[in-house]
Coordinates of C-alpha atoms and ligand atoms in Angstrom, one line a residue:
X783 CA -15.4 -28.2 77.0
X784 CA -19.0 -27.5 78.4
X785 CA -18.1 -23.8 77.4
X786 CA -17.0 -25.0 73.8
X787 CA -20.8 -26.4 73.6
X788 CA -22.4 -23.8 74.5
X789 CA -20.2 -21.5 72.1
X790 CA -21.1 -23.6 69.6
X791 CA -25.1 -23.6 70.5
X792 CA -24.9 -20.0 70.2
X793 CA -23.1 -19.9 67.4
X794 CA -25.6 -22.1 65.4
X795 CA -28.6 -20.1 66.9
X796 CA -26.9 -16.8 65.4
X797 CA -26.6 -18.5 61.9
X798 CA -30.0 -19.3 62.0
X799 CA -31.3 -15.2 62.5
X800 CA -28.5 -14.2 60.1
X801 CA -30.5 -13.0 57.7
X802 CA -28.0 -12.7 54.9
X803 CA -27.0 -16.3 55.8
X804 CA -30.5 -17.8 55.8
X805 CA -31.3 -15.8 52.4
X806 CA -28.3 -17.4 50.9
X807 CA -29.6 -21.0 52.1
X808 CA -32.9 -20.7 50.2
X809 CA -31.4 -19.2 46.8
X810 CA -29.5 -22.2 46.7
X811 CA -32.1 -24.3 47.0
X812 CA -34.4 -22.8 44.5
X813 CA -31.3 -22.5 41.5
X814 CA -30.7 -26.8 42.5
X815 CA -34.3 -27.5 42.2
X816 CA -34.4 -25.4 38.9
X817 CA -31.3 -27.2 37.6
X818 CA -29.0 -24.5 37.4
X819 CA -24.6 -25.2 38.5
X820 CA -23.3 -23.7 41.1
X821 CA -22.0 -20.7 39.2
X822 CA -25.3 -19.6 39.2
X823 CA -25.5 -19.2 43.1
X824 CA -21.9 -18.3 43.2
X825 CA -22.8 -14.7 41.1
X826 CA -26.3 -14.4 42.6
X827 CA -25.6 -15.1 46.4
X828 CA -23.7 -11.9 47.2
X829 CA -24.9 -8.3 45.8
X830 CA -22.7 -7.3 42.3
X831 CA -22.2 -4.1 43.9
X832 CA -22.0 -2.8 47.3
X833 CA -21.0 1.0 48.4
X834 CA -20.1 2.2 51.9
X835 CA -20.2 5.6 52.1
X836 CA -19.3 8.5 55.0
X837 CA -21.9 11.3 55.1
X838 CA -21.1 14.2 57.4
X839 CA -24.0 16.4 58.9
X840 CA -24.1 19.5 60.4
X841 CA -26.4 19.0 63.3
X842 CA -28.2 21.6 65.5
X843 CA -26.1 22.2 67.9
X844 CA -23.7 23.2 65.3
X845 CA -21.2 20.0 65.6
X846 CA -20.6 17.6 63.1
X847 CA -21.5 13.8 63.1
X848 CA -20.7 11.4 60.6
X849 CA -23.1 8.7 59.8
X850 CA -22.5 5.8 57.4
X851 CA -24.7 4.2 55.0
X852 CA -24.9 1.4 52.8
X853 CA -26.0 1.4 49.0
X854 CA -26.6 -2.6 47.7
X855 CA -27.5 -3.3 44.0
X856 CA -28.1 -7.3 43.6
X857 CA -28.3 -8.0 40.3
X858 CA -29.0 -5.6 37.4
X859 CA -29.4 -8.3 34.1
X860 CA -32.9 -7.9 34.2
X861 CA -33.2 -4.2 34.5
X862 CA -32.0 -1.6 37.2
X863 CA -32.2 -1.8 40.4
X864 CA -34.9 -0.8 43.0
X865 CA -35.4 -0.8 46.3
X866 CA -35.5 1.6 49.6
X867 CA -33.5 2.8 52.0
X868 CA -34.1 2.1 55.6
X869 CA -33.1 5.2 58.2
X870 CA -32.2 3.1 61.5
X871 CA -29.9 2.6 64.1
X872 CA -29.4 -1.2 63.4
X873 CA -28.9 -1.1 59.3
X874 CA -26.1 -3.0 58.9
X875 CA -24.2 -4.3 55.6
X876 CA -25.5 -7.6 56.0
X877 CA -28.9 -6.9 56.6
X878 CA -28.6 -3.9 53.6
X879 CA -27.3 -6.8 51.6
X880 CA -30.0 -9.4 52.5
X881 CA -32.6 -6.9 51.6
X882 CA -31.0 -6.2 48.4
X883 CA -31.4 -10.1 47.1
X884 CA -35.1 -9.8 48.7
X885 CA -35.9 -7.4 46.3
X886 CA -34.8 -9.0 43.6
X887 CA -36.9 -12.1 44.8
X888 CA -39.9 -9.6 44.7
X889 CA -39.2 -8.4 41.2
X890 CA -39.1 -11.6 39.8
X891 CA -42.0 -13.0 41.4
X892 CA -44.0 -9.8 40.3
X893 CA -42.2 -10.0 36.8
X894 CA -41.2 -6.4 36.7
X895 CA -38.2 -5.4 35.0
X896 CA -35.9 -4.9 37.5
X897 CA -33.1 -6.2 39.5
X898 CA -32.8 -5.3 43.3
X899 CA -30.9 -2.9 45.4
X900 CA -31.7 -1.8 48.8
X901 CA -30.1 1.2 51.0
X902 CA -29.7 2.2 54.2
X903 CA -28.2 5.0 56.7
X904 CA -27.5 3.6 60.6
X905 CA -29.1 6.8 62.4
X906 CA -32.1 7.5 64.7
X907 CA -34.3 9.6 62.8
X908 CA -36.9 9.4 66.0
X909 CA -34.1 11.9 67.4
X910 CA -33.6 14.4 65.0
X911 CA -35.1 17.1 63.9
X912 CA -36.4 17.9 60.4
X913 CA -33.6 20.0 59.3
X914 CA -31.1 17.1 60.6
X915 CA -33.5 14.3 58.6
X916 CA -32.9 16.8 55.4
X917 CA -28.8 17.0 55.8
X918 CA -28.5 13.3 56.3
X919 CA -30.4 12.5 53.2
X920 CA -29.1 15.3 50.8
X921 CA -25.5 13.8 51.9
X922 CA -26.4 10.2 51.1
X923 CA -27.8 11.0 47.6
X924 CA -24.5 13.3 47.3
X925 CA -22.4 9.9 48.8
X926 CA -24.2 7.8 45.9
X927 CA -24.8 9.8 43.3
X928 CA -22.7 8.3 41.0
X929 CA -24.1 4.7 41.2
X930 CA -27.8 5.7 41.1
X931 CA -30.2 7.0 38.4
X932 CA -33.4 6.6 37.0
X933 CA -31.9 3.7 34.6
X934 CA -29.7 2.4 37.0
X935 CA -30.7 2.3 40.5
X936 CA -34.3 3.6 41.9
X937 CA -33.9 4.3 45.0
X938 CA -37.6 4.1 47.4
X939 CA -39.1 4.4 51.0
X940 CA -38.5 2.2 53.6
X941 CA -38.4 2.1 57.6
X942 CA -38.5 5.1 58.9
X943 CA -38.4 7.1 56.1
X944 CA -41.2 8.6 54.1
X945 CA -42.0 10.9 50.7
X946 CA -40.4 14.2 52.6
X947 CA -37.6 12.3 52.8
X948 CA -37.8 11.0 48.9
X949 CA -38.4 14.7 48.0
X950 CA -35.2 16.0 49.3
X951 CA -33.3 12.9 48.2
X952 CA -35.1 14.1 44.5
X953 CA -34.1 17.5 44.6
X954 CA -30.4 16.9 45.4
X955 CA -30.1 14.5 42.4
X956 CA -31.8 16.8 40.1
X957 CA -29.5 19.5 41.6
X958 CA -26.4 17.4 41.0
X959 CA -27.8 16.1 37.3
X960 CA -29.0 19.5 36.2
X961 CA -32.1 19.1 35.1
X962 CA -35.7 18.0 36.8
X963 CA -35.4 14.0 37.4
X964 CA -38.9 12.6 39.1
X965 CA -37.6 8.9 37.9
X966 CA -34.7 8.5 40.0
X967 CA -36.9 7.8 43.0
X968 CA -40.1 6.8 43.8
X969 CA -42.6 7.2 47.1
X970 CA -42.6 10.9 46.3
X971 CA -45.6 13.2 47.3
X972 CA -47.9 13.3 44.8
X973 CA -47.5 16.8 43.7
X974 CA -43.6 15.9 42.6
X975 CA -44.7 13.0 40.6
X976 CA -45.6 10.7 43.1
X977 CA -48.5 7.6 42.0
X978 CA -51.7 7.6 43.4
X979 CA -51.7 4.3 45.9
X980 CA -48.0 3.9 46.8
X981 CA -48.4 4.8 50.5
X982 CA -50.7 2.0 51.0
X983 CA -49.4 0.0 48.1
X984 CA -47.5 -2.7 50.6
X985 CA -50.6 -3.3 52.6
X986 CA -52.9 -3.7 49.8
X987 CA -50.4 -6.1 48.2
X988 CA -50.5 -7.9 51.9
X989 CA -54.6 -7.8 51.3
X990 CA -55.0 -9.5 48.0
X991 CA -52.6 -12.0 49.4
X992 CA -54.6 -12.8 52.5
X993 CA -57.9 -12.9 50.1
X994 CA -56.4 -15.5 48.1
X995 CA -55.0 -17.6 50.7
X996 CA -57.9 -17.2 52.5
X997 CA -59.9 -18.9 49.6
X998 CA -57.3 -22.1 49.5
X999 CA -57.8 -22.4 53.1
X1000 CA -61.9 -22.0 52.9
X1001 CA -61.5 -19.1 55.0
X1002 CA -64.2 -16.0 54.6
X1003 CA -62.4 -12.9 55.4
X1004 CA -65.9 -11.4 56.9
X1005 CA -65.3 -12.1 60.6
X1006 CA -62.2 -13.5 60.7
X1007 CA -60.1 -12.9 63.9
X1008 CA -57.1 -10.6 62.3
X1009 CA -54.1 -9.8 64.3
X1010 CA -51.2 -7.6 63.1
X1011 CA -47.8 -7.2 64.6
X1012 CA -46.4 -3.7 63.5
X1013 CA -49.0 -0.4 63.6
X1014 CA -46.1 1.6 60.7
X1015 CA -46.9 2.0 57.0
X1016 CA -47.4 -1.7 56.1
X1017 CA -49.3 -3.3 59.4
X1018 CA -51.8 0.0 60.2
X1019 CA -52.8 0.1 56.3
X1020 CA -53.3 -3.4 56.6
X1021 CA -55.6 -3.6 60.1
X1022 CA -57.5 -1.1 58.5
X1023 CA -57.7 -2.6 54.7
X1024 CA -58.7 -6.1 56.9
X1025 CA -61.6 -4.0 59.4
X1026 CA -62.7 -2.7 56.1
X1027 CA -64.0 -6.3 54.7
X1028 CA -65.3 -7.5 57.7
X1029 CA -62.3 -8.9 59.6
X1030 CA -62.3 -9.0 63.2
X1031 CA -58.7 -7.4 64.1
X1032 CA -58.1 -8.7 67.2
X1033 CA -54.7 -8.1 68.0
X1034 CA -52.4 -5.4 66.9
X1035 CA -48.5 -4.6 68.0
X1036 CA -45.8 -1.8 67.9
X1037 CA -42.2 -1.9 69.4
X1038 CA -43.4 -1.2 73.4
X1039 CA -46.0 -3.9 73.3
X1040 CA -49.5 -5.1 72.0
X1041 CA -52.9 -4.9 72.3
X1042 CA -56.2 -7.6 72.3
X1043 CA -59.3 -7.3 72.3
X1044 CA -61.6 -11.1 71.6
X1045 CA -64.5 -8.7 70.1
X1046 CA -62.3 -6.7 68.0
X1047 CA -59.9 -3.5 68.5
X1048 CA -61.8 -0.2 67.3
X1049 CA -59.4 0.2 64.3
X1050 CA -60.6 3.8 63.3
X1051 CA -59.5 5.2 67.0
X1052 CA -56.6 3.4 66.9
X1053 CA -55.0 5.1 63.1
X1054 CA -56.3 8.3 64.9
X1055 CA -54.0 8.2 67.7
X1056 CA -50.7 6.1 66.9
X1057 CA -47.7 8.6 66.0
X1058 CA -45.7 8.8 62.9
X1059 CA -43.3 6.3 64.0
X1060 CA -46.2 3.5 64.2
X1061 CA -46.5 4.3 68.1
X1062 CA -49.8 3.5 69.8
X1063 CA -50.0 0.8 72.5
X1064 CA -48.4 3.6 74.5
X1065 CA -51.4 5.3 75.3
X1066 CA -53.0 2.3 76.8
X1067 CA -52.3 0.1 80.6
X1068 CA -53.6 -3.5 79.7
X1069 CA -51.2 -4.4 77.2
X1070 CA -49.8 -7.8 76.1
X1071 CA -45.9 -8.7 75.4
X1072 CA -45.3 -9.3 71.1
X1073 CA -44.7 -12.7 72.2
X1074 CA -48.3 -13.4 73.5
X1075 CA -49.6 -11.3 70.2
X1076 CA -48.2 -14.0 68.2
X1077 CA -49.7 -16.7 70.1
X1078 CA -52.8 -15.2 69.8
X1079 CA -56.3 -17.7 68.9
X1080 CA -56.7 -16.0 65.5
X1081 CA -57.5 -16.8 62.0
X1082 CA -54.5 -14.6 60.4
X1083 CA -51.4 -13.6 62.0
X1084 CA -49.6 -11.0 60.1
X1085 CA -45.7 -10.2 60.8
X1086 CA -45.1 -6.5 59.8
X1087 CA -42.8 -5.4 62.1
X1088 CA -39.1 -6.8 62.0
X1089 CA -37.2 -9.9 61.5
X1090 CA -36.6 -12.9 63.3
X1091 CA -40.2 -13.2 65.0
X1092 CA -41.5 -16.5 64.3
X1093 CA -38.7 -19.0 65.0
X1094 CA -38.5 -22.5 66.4
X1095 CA -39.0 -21.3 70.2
X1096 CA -42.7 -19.9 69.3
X1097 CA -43.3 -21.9 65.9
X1098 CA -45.1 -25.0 67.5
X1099 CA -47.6 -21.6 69.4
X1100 CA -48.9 -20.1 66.7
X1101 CA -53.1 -20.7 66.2
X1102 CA -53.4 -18.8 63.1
X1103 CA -54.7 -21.1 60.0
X1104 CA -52.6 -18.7 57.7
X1105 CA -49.7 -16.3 58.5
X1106 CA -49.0 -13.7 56.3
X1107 CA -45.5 -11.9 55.8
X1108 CA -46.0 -8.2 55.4
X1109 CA -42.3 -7.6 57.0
X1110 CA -39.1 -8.8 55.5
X1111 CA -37.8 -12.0 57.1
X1112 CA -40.0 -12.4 60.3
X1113 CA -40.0 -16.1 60.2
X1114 CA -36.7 -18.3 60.6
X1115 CA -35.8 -21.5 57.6
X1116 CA -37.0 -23.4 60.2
X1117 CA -39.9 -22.2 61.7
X1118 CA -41.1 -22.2 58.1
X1119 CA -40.5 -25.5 58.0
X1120 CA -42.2 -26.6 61.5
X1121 CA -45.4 -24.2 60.0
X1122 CA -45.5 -26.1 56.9
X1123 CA -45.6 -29.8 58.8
X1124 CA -48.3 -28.0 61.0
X1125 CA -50.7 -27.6 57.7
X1126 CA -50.4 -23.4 58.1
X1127 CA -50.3 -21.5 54.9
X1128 CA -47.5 -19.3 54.8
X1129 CA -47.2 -16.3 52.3
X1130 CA -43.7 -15.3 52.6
X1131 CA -42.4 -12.2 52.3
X1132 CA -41.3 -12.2 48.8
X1133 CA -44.4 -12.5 47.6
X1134 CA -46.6 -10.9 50.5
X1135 CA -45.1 -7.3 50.5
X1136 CA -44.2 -6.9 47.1
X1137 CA -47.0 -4.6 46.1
X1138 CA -45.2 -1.6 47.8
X1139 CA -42.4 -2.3 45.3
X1140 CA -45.1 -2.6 42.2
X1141 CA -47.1 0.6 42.7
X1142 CA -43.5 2.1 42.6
X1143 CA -42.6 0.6 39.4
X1144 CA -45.9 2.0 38.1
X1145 CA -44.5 5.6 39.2
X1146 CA -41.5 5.0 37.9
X1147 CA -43.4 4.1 34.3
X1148 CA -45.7 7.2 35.2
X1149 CA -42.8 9.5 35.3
X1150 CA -41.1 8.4 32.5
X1151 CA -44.0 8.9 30.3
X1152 CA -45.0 12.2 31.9
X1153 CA -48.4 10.7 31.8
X1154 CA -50.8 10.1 34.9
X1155 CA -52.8 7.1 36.1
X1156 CA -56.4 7.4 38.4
X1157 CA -56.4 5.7 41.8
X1158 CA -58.4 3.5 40.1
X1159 CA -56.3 2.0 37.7
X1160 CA -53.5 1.6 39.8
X1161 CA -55.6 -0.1 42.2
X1162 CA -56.4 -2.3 39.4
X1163 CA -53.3 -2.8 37.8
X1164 CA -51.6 -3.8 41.2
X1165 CA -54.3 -6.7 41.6
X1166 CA -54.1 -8.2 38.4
X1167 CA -49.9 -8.2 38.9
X1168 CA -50.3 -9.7 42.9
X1169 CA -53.0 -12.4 42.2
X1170 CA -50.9 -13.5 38.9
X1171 CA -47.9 -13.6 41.3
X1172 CA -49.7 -15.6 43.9
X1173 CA -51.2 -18.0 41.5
X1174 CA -47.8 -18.7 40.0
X1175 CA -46.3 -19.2 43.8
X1176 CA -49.0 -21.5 44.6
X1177 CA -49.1 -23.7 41.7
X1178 CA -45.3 -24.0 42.0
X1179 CA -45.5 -25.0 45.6
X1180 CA -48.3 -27.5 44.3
X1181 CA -46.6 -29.2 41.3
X1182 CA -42.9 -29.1 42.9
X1183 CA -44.0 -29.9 46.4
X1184 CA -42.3 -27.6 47.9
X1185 CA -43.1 -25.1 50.7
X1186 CA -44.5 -21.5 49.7
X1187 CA -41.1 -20.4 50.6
X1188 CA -39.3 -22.3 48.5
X1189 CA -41.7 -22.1 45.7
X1190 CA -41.0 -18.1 45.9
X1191 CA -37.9 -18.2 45.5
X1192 CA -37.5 -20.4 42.6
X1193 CA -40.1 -18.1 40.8
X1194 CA -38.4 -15.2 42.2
X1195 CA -35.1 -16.3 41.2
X1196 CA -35.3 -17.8 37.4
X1197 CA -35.7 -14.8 35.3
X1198 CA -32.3 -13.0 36.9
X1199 CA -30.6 -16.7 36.6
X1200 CA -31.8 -16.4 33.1
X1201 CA -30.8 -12.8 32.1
X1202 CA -27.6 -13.4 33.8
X1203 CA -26.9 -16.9 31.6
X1204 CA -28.1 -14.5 28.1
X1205 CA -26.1 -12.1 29.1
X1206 CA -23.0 -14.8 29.2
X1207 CA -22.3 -13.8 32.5
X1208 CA -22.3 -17.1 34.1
Ligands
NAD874 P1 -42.7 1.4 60.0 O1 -41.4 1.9 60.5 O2 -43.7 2.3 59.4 O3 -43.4 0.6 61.2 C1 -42.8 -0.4 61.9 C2 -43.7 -0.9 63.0 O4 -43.1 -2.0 63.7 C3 -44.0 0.2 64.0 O5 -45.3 0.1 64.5 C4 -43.0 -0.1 65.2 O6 -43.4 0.3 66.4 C5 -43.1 -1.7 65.1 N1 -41.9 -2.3 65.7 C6 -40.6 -1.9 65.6 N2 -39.9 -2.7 66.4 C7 -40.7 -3.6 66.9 C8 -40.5 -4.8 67.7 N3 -39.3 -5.1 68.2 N4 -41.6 -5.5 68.0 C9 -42.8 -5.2 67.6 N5 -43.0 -4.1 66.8 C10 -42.0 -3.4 66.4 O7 -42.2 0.3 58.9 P2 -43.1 -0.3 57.7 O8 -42.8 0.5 56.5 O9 -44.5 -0.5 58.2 O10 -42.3 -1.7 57.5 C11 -42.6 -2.8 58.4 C12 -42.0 -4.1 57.7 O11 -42.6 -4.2 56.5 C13 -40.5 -4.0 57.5 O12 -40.0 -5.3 57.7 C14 -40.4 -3.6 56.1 O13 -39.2 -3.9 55.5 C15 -41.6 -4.3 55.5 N6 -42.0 -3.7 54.2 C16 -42.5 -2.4 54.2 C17 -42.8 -1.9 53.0 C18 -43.5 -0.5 52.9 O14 -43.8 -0.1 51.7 N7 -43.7 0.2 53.9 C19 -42.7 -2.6 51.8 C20 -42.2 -3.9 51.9 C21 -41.8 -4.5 53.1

């Protein structure tokens, strides 16, 4: 009986970092608050198309190992789909799949013209070597090939994987199309048809966010104590975008522990030393658990690391005024929850990382029009589309009463729900 109970705690506890599952839980929400019937959130809870695929690779040693990957596409009424594909050991199809809807979220809130689809291969690519890294993803676009395409499914970085890795992926579909296709992915190298910005798209995204939550909250960003959980793409862009302004980064993270410093971390030394995985704290002895980072005293706490970080163990902990999701899912339903009773503005995910996904869409329209944009505009371009996002978020939240969360997802949601009912699919 006692064991029954305790089955059952842990069951309940699993529900609530099921990713997929708490995903599902929020769409819901968002199409009943719109008004829309259940058929709605039966077509849009699941992705419309899912592949499994085998990919064989000849490794160094001369043997053969078989990974397998995941392709997702959400919903494609709006548009194609976009999104990246994730190299790592724990991709699995319900995470691929939660990732998926997330992007579609994003797309929405951003209005591109786009569903969402989201990829991934379970391998270590921290232990193989380049030549490995180039099999694995030749044999994944080779595995997919026939469900991707520049009109159909735009494949992009994620974690662990980088423009080398979107070049190869490039010149296998152009090999298997036949002719010279720049469009079907984006997050190339620039001298393939890459955008200026993209590398450092997600963190300035993250920026404009935290400058205009900053200004609800009466916060001024010049000497505000910063700290960043993740060093990768997204969280070491971000500490530096922040020490750039004026912020005081206090705190920053990476998978074998963190760092603080009250007067501020030297930010410059720090970019100069962390690895290509996102690797610093290494190289240092007084370090801090990713627990007590979160707990910090700060001003801004921003998640960009990996899921499940904030949940209702640490919610009731956390000092920062505003927290600020760079990762995808790194606060629980109901930690958001407990955040929003404690008066702390949170910019989820959805909203919070989507400019990685909008400087690609601007490549994507670069490509296709063989015609090139400045830094400068992009930069531009990519504020005027986050702030419009935000403002919409925000002004939902207000007039529905609803957390930021919520208020995401009903923004992020309508326009698929809507293409979907014009298309008479549901
Ligand atoms: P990355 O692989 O470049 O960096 C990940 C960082 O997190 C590294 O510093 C790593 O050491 C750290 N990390 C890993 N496991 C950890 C753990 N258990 N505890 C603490 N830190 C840990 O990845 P990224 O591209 O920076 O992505 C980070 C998050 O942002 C992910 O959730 C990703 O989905 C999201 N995101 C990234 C982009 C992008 O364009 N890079 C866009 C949208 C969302």
């Amino acid at each position: 009986m006692v064991a029954d109970k305790a089955d059952v705690n842990a069951n309940e506890k699993n529900d609530k970092l099921d990713v997929l599952k708490s995903t599902q839980t929020v769409v819901k929400k968002a199409l009943d608050k719109l008004g829309y019937p259940n058929e709605v959130y039966e077509l849009l809870k699941e992705p419309i198309r899912m592949m499994t695929v085998r990919i064989p690779v000849r490794m160094d040693d001369d043997s053969i190992k078989i990974f397998t990957g995941f392709r997702a596409q959400h919903n494609d009424a709006v548009g194609p789909t976009k999104g990246g594909v994730r190299f790592h050991p724990n991709v699995s199809e319900k995470e691929v799949k939660a990732l998926s809807i997330w992007m579609s979220l994003k797309a929405g809130i951003v209005d591109l013209p786009y569903g969402g689809g989201k990829g991934g291969i379970v391998c270590d690519p921290r232990e193989m070597s380049f030549r490995e890294l180039e099999g694995i993803s030749r044999g994944y676009v080779r595995a997919i090939s026939q469900i991707v395409g520049p009109t159909k499914d735009i494949p992009a970085p994620d974690v662990f994987t980088n423009s080398q890795i979107m070049a190869w992926m490039m010149d296998e579909y152009s090999r298997i199309d036949e002719f010279n296709n720049p469009g079907f992915i984006t997050g190339k190298p620039l001298v393939l048809g890459g955008s200026h910005g993209r590398e450092s798209a997600t963190a300035k995204g993250v920026t404009i966010c935290i400058e205009e939550a900053a200004k609800k909250k009466g916060i001024q960003i010049e000497g505000a104590r910063v700290v960043v959980q993740g060093f990768g793409n997204a969280g070491s862009f971000l500490a530096k975008f922040m020490h750039d302004k004026g912020a005081n980064v206090v705190g920053i993270s990476d998978a074998q522990g963190a760092l603080y410093d009250p007067n501020g971390l030297d930010i410059e030394y720090l970019l100069d030393r962390r690895d290509s995985f996102g690797t610093v704290t290494n190289l240092f002895k007084n370090t801090i658990s990713n627990k007590e980072l979160l707990e910090l005293d700060c001003d801004i706490l921003v998640p960009a690391a990996i899921e499940n970080q904030i949940t209702e163990d640490n919610a009731d902990k956390i000092k920062a005024s505003i927290v600020v999701e760079a990762a995808n899912g790194p606060t629980t339903i109901d930690a958001t929850r407990m955040l929003s009773e404690r008066g702390i503005l949170l910019v989820p995910d959805v909203l919070a990382s989507a400019g990685g996904v909008t400087v690609s869409y601007f490549e994507w329209v670069q490509n296709n029009q063989g015609y090139y944009w400045t830094e400068e505009e992009v930069e531009e371009k990519l504020y005027q589309v986050i702030v419009k996002g935000f403002d919409n978020v925000y002004r939902t939240a207000e007039t529905r009463r609803v957390d930021m969360r919520l208020a995401a997802y009903m923004v992020g949601v309508r326009k698929m729900a809507e293409a979907s009912r014009f298309r008479g699919w549901v």
